[in-house]
PDB file of C-alpha atoms and ligand atoms in Angstrom:
ATOM      1  CA  MET A   1       3.553 -15.741   7.028  1.00 94.00           C
ATOM      2  CA  LYS A   2       0.775 -17.487   5.036  1.00 97.00           C
ATOM      3  CA  HIS A   3      -1.050 -14.509   3.543  1.00 98.00           C
ATOM      4  CA  LEU A   4      -0.767 -10.741   3.256  1.00 98.00           C
ATOM      5  CA  LEU A   5      -4.231  -9.601   4.323  1.00 98.00           C
ATOM      6  CA  LYS A   6      -3.289  -6.524   6.359  1.00 98.00           C
ATOM      7  CA  LEU A   7      -0.050  -5.075   7.707  1.00 98.00           C
ATOM      8  CA  ARG A   8      -1.021  -5.560  11.313  1.00 98.00           C
ATOM      9  CA  ASP A   9      -0.700  -9.325  10.874  1.00 98.00           C
ATOM     10  CA  LEU A  10       3.043  -8.878  10.284  1.00 98.00           C
ATOM     11  CA  SER A  11       5.637  -8.480  13.013  1.00 98.00           C
ATOM     12  CA  ARG A  12       8.443  -5.938  12.770  1.00 98.00           C
ATOM     13  CA  GLU A  13      10.838  -8.779  11.942  1.00 98.00           C
ATOM     14  CA  GLU A  14       8.603 -10.083   9.156  1.00 98.00           C
ATOM     15  CA  ILE A  15       8.378  -6.610   7.617  1.00 98.00           C
ATOM     16  CA  LEU A  16      12.154  -6.163   7.831  1.00 98.00           C
ATOM     17  CA  SER A  17      12.706  -9.536   6.236  1.00 98.00           C
ATOM     18  CA  LEU A  18      10.400  -8.578   3.326  1.00 98.00           C
ATOM     19  CA  LEU A  19      12.197  -5.241   2.908  1.00 98.00           C
ATOM     20  CA  ASN A  20      15.609  -6.925   2.894  1.00 98.00           C
ATOM     21  CA  LEU A  21      14.418  -9.380   0.264  1.00 98.00           C
ATOM     22  CA  ALA A  22      12.951  -6.514  -1.794  1.00 99.00           C
ATOM     23  CA  ASP A  23      16.330  -4.711  -1.688  1.00 99.00           C
ATOM     24  CA  GLN A  24      18.071  -7.892  -2.828  1.00 98.00           C
ATOM     25  CA  LEU A  25      15.593  -8.474  -5.681  1.00 98.00           C
ATOM     26  CA  LYS A  26      15.980  -4.859  -6.786  1.00 99.00           C
ATOM     27  CA  TYR A  27      19.777  -5.206  -6.810  1.00 98.00           C
ATOM     28  CA  GLU A  28      19.593  -8.459  -8.777  1.00 98.00           C
ATOM     29  CA  ARG A  29      17.234  -6.987 -11.388  1.00 98.00           C
ATOM     30  CA  LYS A  30      19.427  -3.903 -11.858  1.00 98.00           C
ATOM     31  CA  HIS A  31      22.464  -6.172 -12.344  1.00 98.00           C
ATOM     32  CA  GLY A  32      20.822  -8.490 -14.856  1.00 98.00           C
ATOM     33  CA  VAL A  33      20.674 -11.533 -12.573  1.00 98.00           C
ATOM     34  CA  ASP A  34      18.299 -14.215 -13.892  1.00 98.00           C
ATOM     35  CA  GLN A  35      15.455 -14.441 -11.345  1.00 98.00           C
ATOM     36  CA  THR A  36      13.278 -16.949 -13.190  1.00 98.00           C
ATOM     37  CA  GLY A  37      14.171 -19.764 -10.826  1.00 98.00           C
ATOM     38  CA  TYR A  38      12.338 -18.209  -7.866  1.00 98.00           C
ATOM     39  CA  LEU A  39       8.782 -19.058  -8.935  1.00 98.00           C
ATOM     40  CA  LYS A  40       9.206 -21.329 -11.937  1.00 98.00           C
ATOM     41  CA  GLY A  41       5.915 -23.002 -12.834  1.00 97.00           C
ATOM     42  CA  LYS A  42       3.815 -21.011 -10.329  1.00 98.00           C
ATOM     43  CA  THR A  43       0.645 -19.155 -11.297  1.00 98.00           C
ATOM     44  CA  LEU A  44      -0.811 -16.106  -9.558  1.00 98.00           C
ATOM     45  CA  GLY A  45      -4.480 -15.213 -10.139  1.00 98.00           C
ATOM     46  CA  MET A  46      -5.094 -11.462  -9.923  1.00 98.00           C
ATOM     47  CA  ILE A  47      -8.702 -10.464  -9.229  1.00 97.00           C
ATOM     48  CA  PHE A  48      -9.478  -6.798  -9.831  1.00 96.00           C
ATOM     49  CA  GLU A  49     -12.810  -5.314  -8.757  1.00 95.00           C
ATOM     50  CA  LYS A  50     -11.337  -1.787  -9.027  1.00 96.00           C
ATOM     51  CA  SER A  51      -8.980  -0.070 -11.500  1.00 96.00           C
ATOM     52  CA  SER A  52      -5.211  -0.275 -11.168  1.00 97.00           C
ATOM     53  CA  THR A  53      -1.994   0.719 -12.909  1.00 98.00           C
ATOM     54  CA  ARG A  54       0.821   0.156 -10.409  1.00 98.00           C
ATOM     55  CA  THR A  55      -0.564  -2.855  -8.584  1.00 98.00           C
ATOM     56  CA  ARG A  56      -1.498  -4.727 -11.733  1.00 98.00           C
ATOM     57  CA  VAL A  57       1.749  -3.990 -13.546  1.00 98.00           C
ATOM     58  CA  SER A  58       4.002  -4.698 -10.564  1.00 98.00           C
ATOM     59  CA  PHE A  59       2.441  -8.099  -9.883  1.00 98.00           C
ATOM     60  CA  GLU A  60       2.254  -8.994 -13.561  1.00 98.00           C
ATOM     61  CA  VAL A  61       5.847  -8.005 -14.377  1.00 98.00           C
ATOM     62  CA  GLY A  62       6.942  -9.415 -11.020  1.00 98.00           C
ATOM     63  CA  MET A  63       5.577 -12.861 -11.820  1.00 98.00           C
ATOM     64  CA  HIS A  64       7.283 -12.809 -15.237  1.00 98.00           C
ATOM     65  CA  ASP A  65      10.607 -11.748 -13.695  1.00 98.00           C
ATOM     66  CA  LEU A  66      10.369 -14.582 -11.186  1.00 98.00           C
ATOM     67  CA  GLY A  67       9.645 -17.237 -13.806  1.00 98.00           C
ATOM     68  CA  GLY A  68       5.974 -17.726 -12.993  1.00 98.00           C
ATOM     69  CA  GLN A  69       2.844 -16.549 -14.735  1.00 98.00           C
ATOM     70  CA  PRO A  70       0.180 -14.017 -13.805  1.00 98.00           C
ATOM     71  CA  LEU A  71      -3.460 -14.461 -14.694  1.00 98.00           C
ATOM     72  CA  PHE A  72      -5.492 -11.244 -14.853  1.00 97.00           C
ATOM     73  CA  LEU A  73      -9.057 -11.871 -13.686  1.00 95.00           C
ATOM     74  CA  SER A  74     -11.460  -8.964 -14.047  1.00 89.00           C
ATOM     75  CA  SER A  75     -14.470  -9.262 -11.757  1.00 85.00           C
ATOM     76  CA  ASN A  76     -16.619  -8.180 -14.729  1.00 86.00           C
ATOM     77  CA  ASP A  77     -15.816 -11.505 -16.360  1.00 87.00           C
ATOM     78  CA  LEU A  78     -15.620 -13.776 -13.330  1.00 92.00           C
ATOM     79  CA  GLN A  79     -18.682 -15.540 -11.947  1.00 92.00           C
ATOM     80  CA  ILE A  80     -17.927 -13.774  -8.644  1.00 88.00           C
ATOM     81  CA  GLY A  81     -19.232 -10.629 -10.383  1.00 83.00           C
ATOM     82  CA  ARG A  82     -22.543 -12.463 -10.976  1.00 89.00           C
ATOM     83  CA  GLY A  83     -22.866 -13.564  -7.375  1.00 91.00           C
ATOM     84  CA  GLU A  84     -20.912 -16.838  -7.113  1.00 94.00           C
ATOM     85  CA  PRO A  85     -19.993 -16.979  -3.411  1.00 94.00           C
ATOM     86  CA  VAL A  86     -16.424 -16.239  -2.332  1.00 95.00           C
ATOM     87  CA  GLN A  87     -16.347 -19.596  -0.509  1.00 96.00           C
ATOM     88  CA  ASP A  88     -16.786 -21.441  -3.802  1.00 97.00           C
ATOM     89  CA  THR A  89     -14.462 -19.224  -5.822  1.00 96.00           C
ATOM     90  CA  ALA A  90     -11.783 -19.691  -3.154  1.00 97.00           C
ATOM     91  CA  ARG A  91     -12.048 -23.476  -3.266  1.00 98.00           C
ATOM     92  CA  VAL A  92     -11.983 -23.656  -7.061  1.00 98.00           C
ATOM     93  CA  LEU A  93      -9.058 -21.260  -7.479  1.00 97.00           C
ATOM     94  CA  SER A  94      -7.114 -23.105  -4.762  1.00 98.00           C
ATOM     95  CA  ARG A  95      -7.141 -26.218  -6.942  1.00 98.00           C
ATOM     96  CA  MET A  96      -5.721 -24.465  -9.995  1.00 98.00           C
ATOM     97  CA  LEU A  97      -3.503 -21.600  -8.815  1.00 98.00           C
ATOM     98  CA  ASP A  98      -0.572 -21.129  -6.429  1.00 98.00           C
ATOM     99  CA  GLY A  99      -1.677 -17.757  -5.081  1.00 98.00           C
ATOM    100  CA  ILE A 100      -4.341 -15.058  -5.402  1.00 98.00           C
ATOM    101  CA  MET A 101      -3.919 -11.294  -5.393  1.00 98.00           C
ATOM    102  CA  ILE A 102      -7.208  -9.431  -4.950  1.00 98.00           C
ATOM    103  CA  ARG A 103      -8.200  -5.755  -5.130  1.00 98.00           C
ATOM    104  CA  THR A 104     -11.720  -5.171  -3.918  1.00 97.00           C
ATOM    105  CA  PHE A 105     -13.987  -3.108  -1.668  1.00 97.00           C
ATOM    106  CA  ALA A 106     -14.669  -5.095   1.504  1.00 98.00           C
ATOM    107  CA  GLN A 107     -11.805  -6.362   3.647  1.00 98.00           C
ATOM    108  CA  LYS A 108     -14.066  -9.274   4.576  1.00 98.00           C
ATOM    109  CA  GLU A 109     -13.971 -10.581   1.013  1.00 97.00           C
ATOM    110  CA  VAL A 110     -10.175 -10.829   1.158  1.00 98.00           C
ATOM    111  CA  GLU A 111     -10.284 -12.479   4.580  1.00 98.00           C
ATOM    112  CA  ASP A 112     -12.937 -14.935   3.328  1.00 97.00           C
ATOM    113  CA  LEU A 113     -10.862 -15.899   0.295  1.00 97.00           C
ATOM    114  CA  ALA A 114      -8.034 -16.797   2.662  1.00 98.00           C
ATOM    115  CA  ARG A 115     -10.366 -18.567   5.064  1.00 98.00           C
ATOM    116  CA  TYR A 116     -12.077 -20.800   2.528  1.00 98.00           C
ATOM    117  CA  GLY A 117      -9.177 -21.313   0.143  1.00 98.00           C
ATOM    118  CA  SER A 118      -5.949 -23.179   0.740  1.00 98.00           C
ATOM    119  CA  ILE A 119      -3.423 -20.980  -1.100  1.00 98.00           C
ATOM    120  CA  PRO A 120      -1.798 -17.662  -0.149  1.00 98.00           C
ATOM    121  CA  VAL A 121      -3.959 -14.548  -0.564  1.00 98.00           C
ATOM    122  CA  ILE A 122      -2.483 -11.075  -1.085  1.00 98.00           C
ATOM    123  CA  ASN A 123      -4.496  -7.916  -0.447  1.00 98.00           C
ATOM    124  CA  GLY A 124      -3.962  -5.572  -3.406  1.00 98.00           C
ATOM    125  CA  LEU A 125      -6.117  -2.844  -1.758  1.00 98.00           C
ATOM    126  CA  THR A 126      -9.457  -2.742  -0.012  1.00 98.00           C
ATOM    127  CA  ASP A 127     -11.447   0.166   1.394  1.00 98.00           C
ATOM    128  CA  TYR A 128      -9.767  -0.658   4.720  1.00 98.00           C
ATOM    129  CA  CYS A 129      -6.092  -0.956   3.845  1.00 99.00           C
ATOM    130  CA  HIS A 130      -3.307  -1.159   1.251  1.00 98.00           C
ATOM    131  CA  PRO A 131      -0.453  -3.216   2.727  1.00 99.00           C
ATOM    132  CA  CYS A 132       1.417  -3.785  -0.564  1.00 99.00           C
ATOM    133  CA  GLN A 133       1.763  -0.036  -1.105  1.00 99.00           C
ATOM    134  CA  VAL A 134       3.091   0.536   2.398  1.00 99.00           C
ATOM    135  CA  LEU A 135       5.791  -2.113   1.985  1.00 99.00           C
ATOM    136  CA  ALA A 136       7.049  -0.142  -1.043  1.00 99.00           C
ATOM    137  CA  ASP A 137       6.754   3.081   0.971  1.00 99.00           C
ATOM    138  CA  LEU A 138       8.822   1.683   3.838  1.00 99.00           C
ATOM    139  CA  MET A 139      11.397   0.406   1.360  1.00 99.00           C
ATOM    140  CA  THR A 140      11.660   3.911  -0.150  1.00 99.00           C
ATOM    141  CA  ILE A 141      11.920   5.609   3.242  1.00 99.00           C
ATOM    142  CA  ARG A 142      14.760   3.287   4.221  1.00 98.00           C
ATOM    143  CA  GLU A 143      16.547   3.986   0.922  1.00 98.00           C
ATOM    144  CA  TYR A 144      16.439   7.728   1.550  1.00 98.00           C
ATOM    145  CA  LYS A 145      16.758   7.883   5.334  1.00 98.00           C
ATOM    146  CA  GLY A 146      18.775   4.761   6.150  1.00 98.00           C
ATOM    147  CA  ALA A 147      16.607   3.645   9.107  1.00 97.00           C
ATOM    148  CA  PHE A 148      13.168   4.146  10.650  1.00 98.00           C
ATOM    149  CA  LYS A 149      13.615   4.596  14.354  1.00 96.00           C
ATOM    150  CA  GLY A 150      12.975   8.122  15.592  1.00 95.00           C
ATOM    151  CA  LEU A 151      11.616   9.425  12.264  1.00 98.00           C
ATOM    152  CA  LYS A 152       8.307  11.242  12.116  1.00 98.00           C
ATOM    153  CA  MET A 153       5.788  10.517   9.356  1.00 98.00           C
ATOM    154  CA  CYS A 154       2.942  12.928   8.744  1.00 99.00           C
ATOM    155  CA  PHE A 155      -0.112  12.079   6.654  1.00 98.00           C
ATOM    156  CA  VAL A 156      -2.196  14.957   5.324  1.00 98.00           C
ATOM    157  CA  GLY A 157      -5.612  13.997   3.989  1.00 98.00           C
ATOM    158  CA  ASP A 158      -8.384  11.452   4.209  1.00 98.00           C
ATOM    159  CA  GLY A 159      -8.214   8.815   6.966  1.00 98.00           C
ATOM    160  CA  ASN A 160      -8.595   6.161   4.282  1.00 98.00           C
ATOM    161  CA  ASN A 161      -7.019   2.803   3.373  1.00 98.00           C
ATOM    162  CA  MET A 162      -3.617   4.469   2.915  1.00 98.00           C
ATOM    163  CA  ALA A 163      -3.763   6.292   6.243  1.00 98.00           C
ATOM    164  CA  ASN A 164      -4.761   3.077   8.015  1.00 98.00           C
ATOM    165  CA  SER A 165      -1.879   1.053   6.592  1.00 98.00           C
ATOM    166  CA  LEU A 166       0.701   3.834   6.916  1.00 98.00           C
ATOM    167  CA  MET A 167      -0.204   4.320  10.560  1.00 98.00           C
ATOM    168  CA  VAL A 168       0.388   0.629  11.239  1.00 98.00           C
ATOM    169  CA  GLY A 169       3.597   0.513   9.173  1.00 98.00           C
ATOM    170  CA  ALA A 170       5.040   3.644  10.786  1.00 98.00           C
ATOM    171  CA  VAL A 171       4.287   2.614  14.360  1.00 98.00           C
ATOM    172  CA  ARG A 172       5.510  -0.961  13.791  1.00 98.00           C
ATOM    173  CA  MET A 173       8.838   0.340  12.515  1.00 98.00           C
ATOM    174  CA  GLY A 174       9.330   2.816  15.369  1.00 98.00           C
ATOM    175  CA  MET A 175       8.290   6.030  13.643  1.00 98.00           C
ATOM    176  CA  LYS A 176       6.053   8.719  15.119  1.00 98.00           C
ATOM    177  CA  PHE A 177       2.841   9.182  13.149  1.00 98.00           C
ATOM    178  CA  SER A 178       0.739  12.316  12.838  1.00 98.00           C
ATOM    179  CA  ILE A 179      -2.308  12.912  10.692  1.00 98.00           C
ATOM    180  CA  ALA A 180      -4.160  16.073   9.685  1.00 98.00           C
ATOM    181  CA  CYS A 181      -7.690  15.408   8.445  1.00 98.00           C
ATOM    182  CA  PRO A 182     -11.074  17.142   8.720  1.00 98.00           C
ATOM    183  CA  ALA A 183     -13.419  16.010  11.516  1.00 97.00           C
ATOM    184  CA  GLY A 184     -15.452  13.024  10.365  1.00 98.00           C
ATOM    185  CA  TYR A 185     -12.694  11.726   8.064  1.00 98.00           C
ATOM    186  CA  GLU A 186     -10.409  10.142  10.668  1.00 98.00           C
ATOM    187  CA  PRO A 187      -8.729   6.752  10.150  1.00 98.00           C
ATOM    188  CA  ASP A 188     -10.177   3.553  11.615  1.00 98.00           C
ATOM    189  CA  ALA A 189     -10.918   4.086  15.335  1.00 98.00           C
ATOM    190  CA  GLU A 190      -9.597   0.727  16.447  1.00 98.00           C
ATOM    191  CA  LEU A 191      -6.311   1.279  14.577  1.00 98.00           C
ATOM    192  CA  MET A 192      -5.920   4.742  16.090  1.00 98.00           C
ATOM    193  CA  ALA A 193      -6.373   3.274  19.578  1.00 98.00           C
ATOM    194  CA  TRP A 194      -3.755   0.639  18.739  1.00 98.00           C
ATOM    195  CA  ALA A 195      -1.330   3.289  17.436  1.00 98.00           C
ATOM    196  CA  LYS A 196      -1.723   5.372  20.613  1.00 98.00           C
ATOM    197  CA  GLU A 197      -1.047   2.310  22.716  1.00 98.00           C
ATOM    198  CA  GLU A 198       1.926   1.049  20.700  1.00 97.00           C
ATOM    199  CA  GLY A 199       3.685   4.248  19.675  1.00 97.00           C
ATOM    200  CA  GLU A 200       3.512   7.996  19.288  1.00 98.00           C
ATOM    201  CA  PHE A 201       0.353   9.141  17.506  1.00 98.00           C
ATOM    202  CA  GLU A 202      -1.118  12.587  16.926  1.00 98.00           C
ATOM    203  CA  LEU A 203      -4.417  13.562  15.292  1.00 98.00           C
ATOM    204  CA  CYS A 204      -5.420  17.119  14.339  1.00 97.00           C
ATOM    205  CA  ASP A 205      -7.078  19.122  11.566  1.00 97.00           C
ATOM    206  CA  ASP A 206      -4.163  21.473  10.890  1.00 98.00           C
ATOM    207  CA  PRO A 207      -1.616  20.267   8.288  1.00 98.00           C
ATOM    208  CA  VAL A 208       1.032  22.816   9.365  1.00 98.00           C
ATOM    209  CA  LYS A 209       0.851  21.579  12.960  1.00 98.00           C
ATOM    210  CA  ALA A 210       0.838  17.907  11.983  1.00 98.00           C
ATOM    211  CA  ALA A 211       3.830  18.393   9.670  1.00 98.00           C
ATOM    212  CA  ARG A 212       6.011  20.054  12.299  1.00 98.00           C
ATOM    213  CA  ASP A 213       9.525  18.515  12.186  1.00 98.00           C
ATOM    214  CA  ALA A 214       8.323  15.610  10.062  1.00 98.00           C
ATOM    215  CA  ASP A 215      10.878  13.569   8.112  1.00 99.00           C
ATOM    216  CA  VAL A 216       8.316  12.077   5.736  1.00 99.00           C
ATOM    217  CA  LEU A 217       5.155  13.738   4.433  1.00 99.00           C
ATOM    218  CA  TYR A 218       2.500  11.633   2.747  1.00 99.00           C
ATOM    219  CA  THR A 219      -0.777  12.375   1.075  1.00 98.00           C
ATOM    220  CA  ASP A 220      -3.468  10.682  -1.015  1.00 98.00           C
ATOM    221  CA  VAL A 221      -6.599  11.648  -2.935  1.00 98.00           C
ATOM    222  CA  TRP A 222      -9.586  13.192  -1.150  1.00 98.00           C
ATOM    223  CA  ALA A 223     -12.030  10.755  -2.775  1.00 98.00           C
ATOM    224  CA  SER A 224     -10.926   7.142  -3.159  1.00 98.00           C
ATOM    225  CA  MET A 225     -12.146   4.566  -5.658  1.00 98.00           C
ATOM    226  CA  GLY A 226     -15.780   3.852  -4.906  1.00 97.00           C
ATOM    227  CA  GLN A 227     -16.363   7.359  -3.463  1.00 98.00           C
ATOM    228  CA  GLU A 228     -16.822   9.120  -6.806  1.00 96.00           C
ATOM    229  CA  SER A 229     -20.334  10.301  -5.880  1.00 98.00           C
ATOM    230  CA  GLU A 230     -18.926  12.077  -2.789  1.00 97.00           C
ATOM    231  CA  GLN A 231     -16.402  14.080  -4.831  1.00 96.00           C
ATOM    232  CA  LYS A 232     -18.147  17.455  -4.395  1.00 97.00           C
ATOM    233  CA  LYS A 233     -18.901  17.032  -0.701  1.00 98.00           C
ATOM    234  CA  ARG A 234     -15.347  15.909  -0.060  1.00 98.00           C
ATOM    235  CA  ALA A 235     -13.800  18.780  -2.036  1.00 97.00           C
ATOM    236  CA  GLU A 236     -15.578  21.139   0.376  1.00 98.00           C
ATOM    237  CA  ALA A 237     -14.640  19.195   3.505  1.00 98.00           C
ATOM    238  CA  PHE A 238     -10.976  18.888   2.493  1.00 98.00           C
ATOM    239  CA  ALA A 239     -10.415  22.490   1.349  1.00 97.00           C
ATOM    240  CA  GLY A 240      -7.072  23.518   2.861  1.00 95.00           C
ATOM    241  CA  ILE A 241      -5.995  19.957   3.672  1.00 98.00           C
ATOM    242  CA  THR A 242      -3.250  20.307   1.097  1.00 98.00           C
ATOM    243  CA  ILE A 243       0.504  19.889   1.116  1.00 98.00           C
ATOM    244  CA  ASP A 244       1.732  23.281  -0.047  1.00 98.00           C
ATOM    245  CA  GLU A 245       4.836  25.385   0.553  1.00 98.00           C
ATOM    246  CA  LYS A 246       3.688  26.335   4.065  1.00 98.00           C
ATOM    247  CA  VAL A 247       3.085  22.735   5.138  1.00 98.00           C
ATOM    248  CA  MET A 248       6.312  21.584   3.540  1.00 98.00           C
ATOM    249  CA  SER A 249       8.359  24.224   5.327  1.00 98.00           C
ATOM    250  CA  SER A 250       6.879  23.206   8.662  1.00 98.00           C
ATOM    251  CA  ALA A 251       8.551  19.806   8.163  1.00 98.00           C
ATOM    252  CA  LYS A 252      12.304  19.205   8.435  1.00 98.00           C
ATOM    253  CA  LYS A 253      14.458  20.803   5.726  1.00 98.00           C
ATOM    254  CA  ASP A 254      15.328  17.435   4.219  1.00 98.00           C
ATOM    255  CA  ALA A 255      11.805  16.010   4.528  1.00 98.00           C
ATOM    256  CA  MET A 256      10.668  13.737   1.737  1.00 98.00           C
ATOM    257  CA  LEU A 257       7.223  13.614   0.177  1.00 98.00           C
ATOM    258  CA  LEU A 258       5.547  10.367  -0.821  1.00 99.00           C
ATOM    259  CA  HIS A 259       2.269   9.699  -2.639  1.00 98.00           C
ATOM    260  CA  CYS A 260       0.824   6.319  -3.561  1.00 98.00           C
ATOM    261  CA  LEU A 261      -0.521   7.771  -6.851  1.00 98.00           C
ATOM    262  CA  PRO A 262      -2.593   8.543  -8.805  1.00 98.00           C
ATOM    263  CA  VAL A 263      -2.347  12.189  -7.702  1.00 98.00           C
ATOM    264  CA  HIS A 264      -4.822  15.047  -8.060  1.00 98.00           C
ATOM    265  CA  ARG A 265      -2.541  18.048  -8.456  1.00 98.00           C
ATOM    266  CA  GLY A 266      -3.998  21.180  -6.874  1.00 97.00           C
ATOM    267  CA  GLU A 267      -6.083  19.173  -4.395  1.00 98.00           C
ATOM    268  CA  GLU A 268      -4.103  17.116  -1.857  1.00 98.00           C
ATOM    269  CA  VAL A 269      -0.773  18.601  -3.038  1.00 98.00           C
ATOM    270  CA  THR A 270       0.226  21.585  -5.142  1.00 98.00           C
ATOM    271  CA  GLU A 271       1.778  21.048  -8.566  1.00 98.00           C
ATOM    272  CA  GLU A 272       5.043  22.751  -7.468  1.00 98.00           C
ATOM    273  CA  ILE A 273       5.544  20.661  -4.343  1.00 98.00           C
ATOM    274  CA  PHE A 274       4.652  17.443  -6.156  1.00 98.00           C
ATOM    275  CA  GLU A 275       7.141  18.121  -8.960  1.00 98.00           C
ATOM    276  CA  ALA A 276       9.870  19.167  -6.513  1.00 98.00           C
ATOM    277  CA  HIS A 277       9.602  15.690  -4.956  1.00 98.00           C
ATOM    278  CA  ALA A 278       8.952  13.714  -8.133  1.00 98.00           C
ATOM    279  CA  ASP A 279      12.192  11.683  -7.832  1.00 98.00           C
ATOM    280  CA  GLU A 280      11.146  10.318  -4.434  1.00 98.00           C
ATOM    281  CA  ILE A 281       7.586   9.650  -5.575  1.00 98.00           C
ATOM    282  CA  PHE A 282       8.574   7.782  -8.730  1.00 98.00           C
ATOM    283  CA  ASP A 283      11.244   5.790  -6.873  1.00 98.00           C
ATOM    284  CA  GLU A 284       8.391   4.842  -4.553  1.00 99.00           C
ATOM    285  CA  ALA A 285       6.262   3.788  -7.542  1.00 98.00           C
ATOM    286  CA  GLU A 286       9.137   1.693  -8.930  1.00 98.00           C
ATOM    287  CA  ASN A 287       9.595   0.048  -5.554  1.00 99.00           C
ATOM    288  CA  ARG A 288       6.101  -1.423  -5.865  1.00 99.00           C
ATOM    289  CA  LEU A 289       7.669  -3.899  -8.284  1.00 99.00           C
ATOM    290  CA  HIS A 290      10.499  -4.945  -5.974  1.00 99.00           C
ATOM    291  CA  ALA A 291       8.365  -5.013  -2.826  1.00 99.00           C
ATOM    292  CA  GLN A 292       5.618  -7.036  -4.494  1.00 98.00           C
ATOM    293  CA  LYS A 293       8.183  -9.508  -5.802  1.00 99.00           C
ATOM    294  CA  ALA A 294       9.432  -9.975  -2.241  1.00 98.00           C
ATOM    295  CA  VAL A 295       5.873 -10.752  -1.109  1.00 98.00           C
ATOM    296  CA  LEU A 296       5.452 -13.238  -3.966  1.00 98.00           C
ATOM    297  CA  VAL A 297       8.707 -15.033  -3.198  1.00 98.00           C
ATOM    298  CA  LYS A 298       7.904 -15.214   0.526  1.00 98.00           C
ATOM    299  CA  LEU A 299       4.396 -16.548  -0.008  1.00 98.00           C
ATOM    300  CA  LEU A 300       4.601 -18.656  -3.152  1.00 98.00           C
ATOM    301  CA  ARG A 301       8.027 -20.243  -3.015  1.00 95.00           C
ATOM    302  CA  SER A 302       8.157 -23.390  -0.965  1.00 76.00           C
ATOM    303  CA  ASN A 303      10.553 -23.005   1.966  1.00 59.00           C
ATOM    304  CA  ALA A 304      11.387 -19.305   1.199  1.00 60.00           C
TER     305      ALA A 304
HETATM  306  N1   CP B 401      -0.831   3.054  -5.716  1.00 65.49           N
HETATM  307  C1   CP B 401      -1.578   2.121  -6.348  1.00 65.49           C
HETATM  308  O1   CP B 401      -1.995   1.114  -5.778  1.00 65.49           O
HETATM  309  O2   CP B 401      -1.766   2.375  -7.670  1.00 65.49           O
HETATM  310  P1   CP B 401      -2.785   1.637  -8.633  1.00 65.49           P
HETATM  311  O3   CP B 401      -4.175   1.991  -8.164  1.00 65.49           O
HETATM  312  O4   CP B 401      -2.462   2.179  -9.992  1.00 65.49           O
HETATM  313  O5   CP B 401      -2.547   0.154  -8.543  1.00 65.49           O
HETATM  314  N1  NVA B 402      -7.025   5.779  -1.454  1.00 65.49           N
HETATM  315  C1  NVA B 402      -6.858   5.469  -2.852  1.00 65.49           C
HETATM  316  C2  NVA B 402      -5.573   4.726  -3.059  1.00 65.49           C
HETATM  317  C3  NVA B 402      -5.279   4.358  -4.487  1.00 65.49           C
HETATM  318  C4  NVA B 402      -3.988   3.613  -4.617  1.00 65.49           C
HETATM  319  C5  NVA B 402      -8.040   4.637  -3.317  1.00 65.49           C
HETATM  320  O1  NVA B 402      -8.449   3.718  -2.590  1.00 65.49           O
HETATM  321  O2  NVA B 402      -8.567   4.898  -4.398  1.00 65.49           O
END
């Protein structure tokens, strides 16, 4: 594993190995073990072209925990924001840093950074996918459910970056995946074809049907970062695509609810259902830290 550009690049074994390492790092941190030897002297550049709370804080605290240093690079201040080509930025940063984490719009920009640079690149979210989040999600599911095989995950909402990555993560780990979204808001067509081929995949526009017997329910905002101008149109298209009591009770009795956050209460999920599952959701948010540290150790530590 040289980069983390998208989840599909990782085998089941590579994902499991990252999750095992994340569990170990979580255990060590909770027990006060000094972790500063893992990445002593390493520097991670973090380029943000979109806002972030969890991703920024998990990578920043993660680098400190591991003995390295994070460098926050806002695209407003970088020359990349004024049009310096990715090819040049990649080659310059490769001579000064040990790794780059980037959150941006186009997946191609992340792939180009990896292509033209010579250090590991980590995708901290694009319009296409969010692999870091799904590693934390898988870690949380395993904590609550013990294993993946045979579980059913149901995503209710926009076929966006989260849906794309969750679909890949679920199928890779042996889970069934269903999604309820309005027509015209389906996940990536090529990924859906892959999911059908590789595992059990169901697409519909009825959340109650999609949630039937699910072990894990998942949802995300109706309008993602960069889609602010579509807010009104999307609110109309997504009316009813909400995790409420009815959807929840269509799932298994012990079903968990996850959300990558930030949440829009009263849109993709009701206030009551969100709060009833807050423990799971905030464990999931905490696991961003441990999962991202596992990615950092795997990619930045020589012979990890
Ligand atoms: N879930 C997630 O990536 O959160 P942030 O946008 O706050 O980083
Ligand atoms: N789909 C959301 C996820 C945020 C973590 C977005 O891209 O804004």
